[in-house]
C-alpha cells in the first residue's frame, strides 16, 4: 500500500494594513489597533468628539501653517494573510485568514479531502463517496 503525501501548504498570499490612532492632547490614549478601517475611523471620530478642536473654526490663510486635528489615525504596520495552496488541485483556492492557526486548520480540512479521496479510490462504496463529499463540503476553500 502506497500513500502519497499531499503537496498542500499554508503560504502568505497578501498583507493587510494595521491602523492605529494617537492624540496630541491625550498622550496616554492610544487608539485600538485593528485591520478594520471602518472601525478605526470610528475610533478616531469618537475620541476626537471627547474634546473640542480649537482649529475647527479656524480659517487657513496663505503663508501660514495649515491647522491639523489633534487626533489622527495612521497606518502602523502590515499583517500577512495566509491561505492554503495545493499543487495537486490546480483550481483550488484556499480561504485567506490573518490568523496562522486558523489557516493551519483550513490546511487540515483540505488534507482530509485528499485522505477521503484516496480511501474512496481504494475502497469504492457509498460510504466512502459520502465521506469524500462531506470532507469536500467541510473544506472552506473554493474548487
Tab-separated table of N, CA and C in Angstrom:
chain	number	residue	atom	x	y	z
A	1	UNK	N	0.838	-1.174	0.000
A	1	UNK	CA	0.000	0.000	0.000
A	1	UNK	C	0.887	1.242	0.000
A	2	UNK	N	0.699	2.058	-1.013
A	2	UNK	CA	1.493	3.284	-1.116
A	2	UNK	C	0.624	4.483	-0.772
A	3	UNK	N	1.154	5.339	0.044
A	3	UNK	CA	0.445	6.571	0.356
A	3	UNK	C	1.317	7.730	-0.093
A	4	UNK	N	0.702	8.675	-0.685
A	4	UNK	CA	1.448	9.856	-1.119
A	4	UNK	C	1.060	11.020	-0.230
A	5	UNK	N	2.046	11.761	0.172
A	5	UNK	CA	1.771	12.937	0.991
A	5	UNK	C	1.223	14.040	0.092
A	6	UNK	N	0.260	14.762	0.606
A	6	UNK	CA	-0.299	15.850	-0.197
A	6	UNK	C	0.702	16.989	-0.268
A	7	UNK	N	0.640	17.719	-1.348
A	7	UNK	CA	1.537	18.858	-1.518
A	7	UNK	C	0.771	20.150	-1.250
A	8	UNK	N	0.027	20.149	-0.173
A	8	UNK	CA	-0.709	21.334	0.255
A	8	UNK	C	0.049	21.972	1.409
A	9	UNK	N	0.075	23.287	1.405
A	9	UNK	CA	0.777	24.006	2.454
A	9	UNK	C	0.147	25.383	2.624
A	10	UNK	N	0.478	26.027	3.735
A	10	UNK	CA	-0.011	27.374	4.025
A	10	UNK	C	1.060	28.350	3.561
A	11	UNK	N	0.621	29.378	2.821
A	11	UNK	CA	1.584	30.391	2.381
A	11	UNK	C	0.960	31.776	2.516
A	12	UNK	N	1.818	32.784	2.509
A	12	UNK	CA	1.356	34.167	2.581
A	12	UNK	C	0.941	34.584	1.174
A	13	UNK	N	-0.296	35.037	1.036
A	13	UNK	CA	-0.782	35.430	-0.290
A	13	UNK	C	-0.883	36.948	-0.444
A	14	UNK	N	-0.927	37.680	0.657
A	14	UNK	CA	-1.034	39.142	0.607
A	14	UNK	C	-0.802	39.688	2.013
A	15	UNK	N	-0.980	40.968	2.169
A	15	UNK	CA	-0.932	41.563	3.505
A	15	UNK	C	-1.988	42.655	3.576
A	16	UNK	N	-2.391	42.946	4.788
A	16	UNK	CA	-3.400	43.971	5.011
A	16	UNK	C	-2.845	44.966	6.034
A	17	UNK	N	-3.180	46.251	5.898
A	17	UNK	CA	-2.615	47.231	6.833
A	17	UNK	C	-3.246	47.165	8.216
A	18	UNK	N	-2.451	47.563	9.191
A	18	UNK	CA	-2.915	47.735	10.567
A	18	UNK	C	-3.069	49.228	10.812
A	19	UNK	N	-4.169	49.634	11.419
A	19	UNK	CA	-4.408	51.039	11.685
A	19	UNK	C	-4.368	51.304	13.179
A	20	UNK	N	-3.829	52.448	13.564
A	20	UNK	CA	-3.786	52.874	14.951
A	20	UNK	C	-4.065	54.364	15.007
A	21	UNK	N	-4.243	54.926	16.187
A	21	UNK	CA	-4.536	56.351	16.328
A	21	UNK	C	-3.799	56.908	17.526
A	22	UNK	N	-3.479	58.197	17.441
A	22	UNK	CA	-2.837	58.909	18.537
A	22	UNK	C	-3.526	60.257	18.710
A	23	UNK	N	-3.334	60.829	19.873
A	23	UNK	CA	-3.917	62.141	20.162
A	23	UNK	C	-2.839	62.998	20.830
A	24	UNK	N	-2.619	64.197	20.301
A	24	UNK	CA	-1.598	65.088	20.866
A	24	UNK	C	-2.016	65.632	22.222
A	25	UNK	N	-3.317	65.741	22.462
A	25	UNK	CA	-3.801	66.267	23.742
A	25	UNK	C	-3.842	65.207	24.835
A	26	UNK	N	-3.986	63.954	24.448
A	26	UNK	CA	-4.081	62.853	25.416
A	26	UNK	C	-2.911	61.896	25.173
A	27	UNK	N	-1.741	62.178	25.737
A	27	UNK	CA	-0.574	61.342	25.433
A	27	UNK	C	-0.704	59.895	25.920
A	28	UNK	N	-1.564	59.642	26.905
A	28	UNK	CA	-1.738	58.276	27.407
A	28	UNK	C	-2.754	57.473	26.596
A	29	UNK	N	-3.487	58.132	25.690
A	29	UNK	CA	-4.501	57.445	24.896
A	29	UNK	C	-3.894	56.917	23.610
A	30	UNK	N	-4.124	55.646	23.361
A	30	UNK	CA	-3.763	55.028	22.084
A	30	UNK	C	-5.019	54.376	21.543
A	31	UNK	N	-5.311	54.649	20.297
A	31	UNK	CA	-6.492	54.056	19.678
A	31	UNK	C	-6.302	52.563	19.489
A	32	UNK	N	-7.400	51.880	19.318
A	32	UNK	CA	-7.368	50.434	19.104
A	32	UNK	C	-6.631	50.134	17.797
A	33	UNK	N	-5.714	49.191	17.833
A	33	UNK	CA	-5.012	48.763	16.626
A	33	UNK	C	-5.850	47.674	15.972
A	34	UNK	N	-6.218	47.903	14.710
A	34	UNK	CA	-7.131	46.994	14.029
A	34	UNK	C	-6.824	46.936	12.545
A	35	UNK	N	-7.316	45.895	11.893
A	35	UNK	CA	-7.206	45.798	10.441
A	35	UNK	C	-8.464	46.331	9.772
A	36	UNK	N	-9.504	46.614	10.547
A	36	UNK	CA	-10.773	47.109	10.022
A	36	UNK	C	-10.723	48.628	9.936
A	37	UNK	N	-10.672	49.155	8.707
A	37	UNK	CA	-10.538	50.594	8.547
A	37	UNK	C	-11.771	51.351	9.030
A	38	UNK	N	-12.959	50.803	8.840
A	38	UNK	CA	-14.179	51.478	9.303
A	38	UNK	C	-14.192	51.603	10.828
A	39	UNK	N	-13.821	50.524	11.524
A	39	UNK	CA	-13.754	50.578	12.991
A	39	UNK	C	-12.694	51.582	13.439
A	40	UNK	N	-11.600	51.645	12.712
A	40	UNK	CA	-10.523	52.589	13.037
A	40	UNK	C	-11.013	54.033	12.891
A	41	UNK	N	-11.709	54.333	11.785
A	41	UNK	CA	-12.209	55.692	11.559
A	41	UNK	C	-13.182	56.086	12.661
A	42	UNK	N	-14.058	55.162	13.069
A	42	UNK	CA	-14.998	55.473	14.152
A	42	UNK	C	-14.286	55.666	15.477
A	43	UNK	N	-13.219	54.912	15.723
A	43	UNK	CA	-12.443	55.065	16.947
A	43	UNK	C	-11.839	56.471	17.007
A	44	UNK	N	-11.286	56.920	15.890
A	44	UNK	CA	-10.700	58.265	15.836
A	44	UNK	C	-11.783	59.324	16.032
A	45	UNK	N	-12.922	59.165	15.364
A	45	UNK	CA	-14.007	60.151	15.486
A	45	UNK	C	-14.573	60.202	16.903
A	46	UNK	N	-14.751	59.037	17.527
A	46	UNK	CA	-15.295	59.014	18.888
A	46	UNK	C	-14.349	59.704	19.868
A	47	UNK	N	-13.052	59.467	19.737
A	47	UNK	CA	-12.124	60.127	20.651
A	47	UNK	C	-12.042	61.625	20.367
A	48	UNK	N	-12.034	61.991	19.099
A	48	UNK	CA	-11.971	63.420	18.761
A	48	UNK	C	-13.187	64.159	19.303
A	49	UNK	N	-14.322	63.493	19.408
A	49	UNK	CA	-15.534	64.134	19.933
A	49	UNK	C	-15.469	64.354	21.439
A	50	UNK	N	-14.515	63.728	22.140
A	50	UNK	CA	-14.438	63.890	23.594
A	50	UNK	C	-13.861	65.243	23.988
A	51	UNK	N	-13.177	65.915	23.095
A	51	UNK	CA	-12.698	67.264	23.387
A	51	UNK	C	-12.801	68.126	22.128
A	52	UNK	N	-13.270	69.356	22.280
A	52	UNK	CA	-13.434	70.209	21.105
A	52	UNK	C	-12.081	70.583	20.503
A	53	UNK	N	-12.057	70.693	19.205
A	53	UNK	CA	-10.831	71.020	18.496
A	53	UNK	C	-10.779	72.530	18.291
A	54	UNK	N	-9.748	73.245	18.796
A	54	UNK	CA	-9.706	74.703	18.642
A	54	UNK	C	-9.550	75.131	17.182
A	55	UNK	N	-9.081	74.244	16.332
A	55	UNK	CA	-8.890	74.603	14.933
A	55	UNK	C	-10.129	74.326	14.098
A	56	UNK	N	-11.224	73.922	14.743
A	56	UNK	CA	-12.422	73.557	13.996
A	56	UNK	C	-12.981	74.737	13.211
A	57	UNK	N	-12.936	75.941	13.797
A	57	UNK	CA	-13.468	77.100	13.104
A	57	UNK	C	-12.370	78.002	12.567
A	58	UNK	N	-11.134	77.583	12.675
A	58	UNK	CA	-10.022	78.394	12.188
A	58	UNK	C	-9.989	78.366	10.670
A	59	UNK	N	-9.636	79.498	10.103
A	59	UNK	CA	-9.513	79.574	8.642
A	59	UNK	C	-8.042	79.603	8.283
A	60	UNK	N	-7.716	78.901	7.240
A	60	UNK	CA	-6.333	78.884	6.782
A	60	UNK	C	-6.056	80.138	5.968
A	61	UNK	N	-4.939	80.761	6.245
A	61	UNK	CA	-4.538	81.955	5.498
A	61	UNK	C	-3.255	81.628	4.749
A	62	UNK	N	-3.134	82.094	3.522
A	62	UNK	CA	-1.925	81.817	2.738
A	62	UNK	C	-0.670	82.270	3.476
A	63	UNK	N	0.346	81.415	3.446
A	63	UNK	CA	1.606	81.724	4.105
A	63	UNK	C	1.710	81.175	5.509
A	64	UNK	N	0.595	80.719	6.066
A	64	UNK	CA	0.606	80.156	7.417
A	64	UNK	C	0.504	78.640	7.347
A	65	UNK	N	0.907	77.988	8.425
A	65	UNK	CA	0.807	76.535	8.503
A	65	UNK	C	-0.665	76.158	8.674
A	66	UNK	N	-1.095	75.191	7.893
A	66	UNK	CA	-2.491	74.764	7.961
A	66	UNK	C	-2.762	74.062	9.284
A	67	UNK	N	-3.915	74.354	9.913
A	67	UNK	CA	-4.233	73.663	11.172
A	67	UNK	C	-4.499	72.178	10.914
A	68	UNK	N	-4.142	71.364	11.869
A	68	UNK	CA	-4.383	69.929	11.736
A	68	UNK	C	-5.061	69.431	13.007
A	69	UNK	N	-5.858	68.379	12.866
A	69	UNK	CA	-6.551	67.864	14.050
A	69	UNK	C	-5.566	67.213	15.021
A	70	UNK	N	-5.915	67.271	16.304
A	70	UNK	CA	-5.013	66.692	17.307
A	70	UNK	C	-5.131	65.169	17.365
A	71	UNK	N	-6.291	64.614	16.999
A	71	UNK	CA	-6.476	63.163	16.977
A	71	UNK	C	-6.337	62.700	15.536
A	72	UNK	N	-5.346	61.855	15.304
A	72	UNK	CA	-5.083	61.411	13.937
A	72	UNK	C	-4.905	59.905	13.891
A	73	UNK	N	-5.395	59.321	12.832
A	73	UNK	CA	-5.179	57.904	12.582
A	73	UNK	C	-4.021	57.721	11.629
A	74	UNK	N	-3.387	56.562	11.718
A	74	UNK	CA	-2.279	56.288	10.810
A	74	UNK	C	-2.109	54.785	10.647
A	75	UNK	N	-1.426	54.426	9.593
A	75	UNK	CA	-1.113	53.023	9.356
A	75	UNK	C	0.124	52.687	10.187
A	76	UNK	N	0.022	51.639	11.002
A	76	UNK	CA	1.113	51.321	11.917
A	76	UNK	C	1.848	50.023	11.573
A	77	UNK	N	1.409	49.324	10.553
A	77	UNK	CA	2.090	48.083	10.184
A	77	UNK	C	1.304	47.286	9.165
A	78	UNK	N	1.766	46.082	8.926
A	78	UNK	CA	1.137	45.171	7.973
A	78	UNK	C	0.916	43.822	8.648
A	79	UNK	N	-0.171	43.157	8.278
A	79	UNK	CA	-0.470	41.816	8.782
A	79	UNK	C	-0.536	40.886	7.574
A	80	UNK	N	0.197	39.769	7.608
A	80	UNK	CA	0.124	38.851	6.464
A	80	UNK	C	-1.206	38.106	6.421
A	81	UNK	N	-1.632	37.770	5.209
A	81	UNK	CA	-2.829	36.959	5.005
A	81	UNK	C	-2.357	35.593	4.529
A	82	UNK	N	-2.728	34.555	5.277
A	82	UNK	CA	-2.326	33.186	4.966
A	82	UNK	C	-3.444	32.457	4.239
A	83	UNK	N	-3.087	31.554	3.340
A	83	UNK	CA	-4.080	30.731	2.657
A	83	UNK	C	-3.457	29.390	2.313
A	84	UNK	N	-4.310	28.393	2.118
A	84	UNK	CA	-3.868	27.046	1.746
A	84	UNK	C	-3.616	27.034	0.238
A	85	UNK	N	-2.475	26.485	-0.136
A	85	UNK	CA	-2.141	26.307	-1.557
A	85	UNK	C	-1.898	24.814	-1.773
A	86	UNK	N	-2.499	24.249	-2.808
A	86	UNK	CA	-2.354	22.825	-3.090
A	86	UNK	C	-1.888	22.646	-4.529
A	87	UNK	N	-0.775	21.945	-4.696
A	87	UNK	CA	-0.233	21.714	-6.035
A	87	UNK	C	-0.972	20.593	-6.760
A	88	UNK	N	-1.670	19.739	-6.022
A	88	UNK	CA	-2.429	18.649	-6.643
A	88	UNK	C	-3.791	19.110	-7.151
A	89	UNK	N	-4.286	20.213	-6.648
A	89	UNK	CA	-5.598	20.734	-7.043
A	89	UNK	C	-5.387	22.086	-7.734
A	90	UNK	N	-5.211	22.092	-9.061
A	90	UNK	CA	-4.860	23.341	-9.739
A	90	UNK	C	-5.922	24.435	-9.654
A	91	UNK	N	-7.202	24.080	-9.555
A	91	UNK	CA	-8.257	25.090	-9.481
A	91	UNK	C	-8.636	25.470	-8.063
A	92	UNK	N	-7.936	24.956	-7.063
A	92	UNK	CA	-8.308	25.170	-5.663
A	92	UNK	C	-7.783	26.513	-5.165
A	93	UNK	N	-8.648	27.249	-4.477
A	93	UNK	CA	-8.255	28.493	-3.819
A	93	UNK	C	-8.622	28.388	-2.353
A	94	UNK	N	-7.615	28.338	-1.503
A	94	UNK	CA	-7.875	28.249	-0.071
A	94	UNK	C	-8.367	29.565	0.488
A	95	UNK	N	-9.186	29.497	1.537
A	95	UNK	CA	-9.701	30.707	2.174
A	95	UNK	C	-8.565	31.420	2.907
A	96	UNK	N	-8.534	32.728	2.788
A	96	UNK	CA	-7.497	33.517	3.445
A	96	UNK	C	-7.854	33.863	4.880
A	97	UNK	N	-6.829	34.022	5.702
A	97	UNK	CA	-7.020	34.384	7.101
A	97	UNK	C	-5.768	35.088	7.601
A	98	UNK	N	-5.936	36.050	8.492
A	98	UNK	CA	-4.779	36.699	9.100
A	98	UNK	C	-4.249	35.888	10.286
A	99	UNK	N	-4.996	34.885	10.709
A	99	UNK	CA	-4.601	34.021	11.815
A	99	UNK	C	-3.942	32.759	11.254
A	100	UNK	N	-2.668	32.564	11.554
A	100	UNK	CA	-1.938	31.422	11.013
A	100	UNK	C	-2.498	30.095	11.534
A	101	UNK	N	-2.947	30.066	12.780
A	101	UNK	CA	-3.526	28.834	13.335
A	101	UNK	C	-4.827	28.467	12.629
A	102	UNK	N	-5.626	29.462	12.299
A	102	UNK	CA	-6.857	29.196	11.575
A	102	UNK	C	-6.539	28.672	10.173
A	103	UNK	N	-5.512	29.238	9.525
A	103	UNK	CA	-5.101	28.756	8.206
A	103	UNK	C	-4.588	27.318	8.297
A	104	UNK	N	-3.921	26.967	9.401
A	104	UNK	CA	-3.468	25.586	9.591
A	104	UNK	C	-4.671	24.648	9.739
A	105	UNK	N	-5.736	25.131	10.352
A	105	UNK	CA	-6.974	24.343	10.437
A	105	UNK	C	-7.584	24.120	9.064
A	106	UNK	N	-7.548	25.154	8.214
A	106	UNK	CA	-8.023	25.009	6.843
A	106	UNK	C	-7.178	23.988	6.084
A	107	UNK	N	-5.870	23.982	6.355
A	107	UNK	CA	-4.985	23.006	5.718
A	107	UNK	C	-5.370	21.591	6.134
A	108	UNK	N	-5.656	21.386	7.406
A	108	UNK	CA	-6.064	20.061	7.882
A	108	UNK	C	-7.366	19.617	7.209
A	109	UNK	N	-8.295	20.551	7.016
A	109	UNK	CA	-9.544	20.203	6.339
A	109	UNK	C	-9.290	19.814	4.879
A	110	UNK	N	-8.372	20.504	4.215
A	110	UNK	CA	-8.080	20.171	2.822
A	110	UNK	C	-7.346	18.821	2.733
A	111	UNK	N	-6.465	18.558	3.675
A	111	UNK	CA	-5.782	17.255	3.684
A	111	UNK	C	-6.771	16.123	3.947
A	112	UNK	N	-7.820	16.403	4.717
A	112	UNK	CA	-8.858	15.394	4.956
A	112	UNK	C	-9.593	15.063	3.662
A	113	UNK	N	-9.746	16.049	2.770
A	113	UNK	CA	-10.367	15.797	1.473
A	113	UNK	C	-9.499	14.835	0.668
A	114	UNK	N	-8.180	15.062	0.679
A	114	UNK	CA	-7.264	14.163	-0.044
A	114	UNK	C	-7.290	12.751	0.545
A	115	UNK	N	-7.310	12.646	1.873
A	115	UNK	CA	-7.359	11.332	2.518
A	115	UNK	C	-8.652	10.606	2.169
A	116	UNK	N	-9.773	11.321	2.175
A	116	UNK	CA	-11.052	10.701	1.825
A	116	UNK	C	-11.073	10.277	0.355
A	117	UNK	N	-10.429	11.061	-0.498
A	117	UNK	CA	-10.366	10.704	-1.921
A	117	UNK	C	-9.530	9.447	-2.133
A	118	UNK	N	-8.392	9.370	-1.433
A	118	UNK	CA	-7.555	8.163	-1.547
A	118	UNK	C	-8.312	6.936	-1.043
A	119	UNK	N	-9.027	7.083	0.061
A	119	UNK	CA	-9.795	5.952	0.593
A	119	UNK	C	-10.919	5.567	-0.372
A	120	UNK	N	-11.547	6.561	-0.996
A	120	UNK	CA	-12.615	6.289	-1.952
A	120	UNK	C	-12.072	5.540	-3.176
A	121	UNK	N	-10.853	5.877	-3.596
A	121	UNK	CA	-10.252	5.180	-4.746
A	121	UNK	C	-9.869	3.746	-4.388
A	122	UNK	N	-9.427	3.520	-3.129
A	122	UNK	CA	-9.042	2.171	-2.696
A	122	UNK	C	-10.248	1.298	-2.433
A	123	UNK	N	-11.253	1.852	-1.770
A	123	UNK	CA	-12.429	1.088	-1.346
A	123	UNK	C	-13.697	1.764	-1.867
A	124	UNK	N	-14.044	1.588	-3.127
A	124	UNK	CA	-15.245	2.258	-3.635
A	124	UNK	C	-16.528	1.700	-3.008
A	125	UNK	N	-17.243	2.570	-2.337
A	125	UNK	CA	-18.535	2.206	-1.741
A	125	UNK	C	-19.319	3.492	-1.510
A	126	UNK	N	-20.579	3.349	-1.177
A	126	UNK	CA	-21.388	4.529	-0.927
A	126	UNK	C	-20.888	5.321	0.275
A	127	UNK	N	-20.406	4.605	1.283
A	127	UNK	CA	-19.928	5.264	2.498
A	127	UNK	C	-18.695	6.115	2.218
A	128	UNK	N	-17.755	5.577	1.430
A	128	UNK	CA	-16.535	6.344	1.154
A	128	UNK	C	-16.829	7.533	0.248
A	129	UNK	N	-17.777	7.372	-0.675
A	129	UNK	CA	-18.177	8.501	-1.525
A	129	UNK	C	-18.828	9.580	-0.661
A	130	UNK	N	-19.685	9.178	0.261
A	130	UNK	CA	-20.339	10.134	1.162
A	130	UNK	C	-19.317	10.821	2.068
A	131	UNK	N	-18.315	10.060	2.529
A	131	UNK	CA	-17.267	10.651	3.376
A	131	UNK	C	-16.449	11.675	2.583
A	132	UNK	N	-16.158	11.361	1.321
A	132	UNK	CA	-15.414	12.296	0.484
A	132	UNK	C	-16.237	13.561	0.240
A	133	UNK	N	-17.518	13.392	-0.041
A	133	UNK	CA	-18.385	14.547	-0.269
A	133	UNK	C	-18.464	15.417	0.992
A	134	UNK	N	-18.588	14.794	2.143
A	134	UNK	CA	-18.668	15.542	3.406
A	134	UNK	C	-17.370	16.285	3.676
A	135	UNK	N	-16.225	15.645	3.394
A	135	UNK	CA	-14.934	16.307	3.610
A	135	UNK	C	-14.781	17.499	2.653
A	136	UNK	N	-15.236	17.328	1.400
A	136	UNK	CA	-15.134	18.416	0.437
A	136	UNK	C	-16.037	19.592	0.838
A	137	UNK	N	-17.201	19.291	1.402
A	137	UNK	CA	-18.100	20.368	1.833
A	137	UNK	C	-17.584	21.066	3.085
A	138	UNK	N	-16.833	20.354	3.921
A	138	UNK	CA	-16.291	20.966	5.140
A	138	UNK	C	-15.098	21.881	4.839
A	139	UNK	N	-14.438	21.661	3.699
A	139	UNK	CA	-13.286	22.483	3.303
A	139	UNK	C	-13.797	23.855	2.869
A	140	UNK	N	-13.355	24.953	3.523
A	140	UNK	CA	-13.867	26.271	3.173
A	140	UNK	C	-13.299	26.852	1.882
A	141	UNK	N	-12.314	26.194	1.294
A	141	UNK	CA	-11.732	26.701	0.043
A	141	UNK	C	-12.675	26.512	-1.132
A	142	UNK	N	-12.354	27.192	-2.251
A	142	UNK	CA	-13.171	27.078	-3.458
A	142	UNK	C	-12.486	26.190	-4.452
A	143	UNK	N	-13.249	25.363	-5.146
A	143	UNK	CA	-12.714	24.437	-6.152
A	143	UNK	C	-12.887	25.026	-7.523
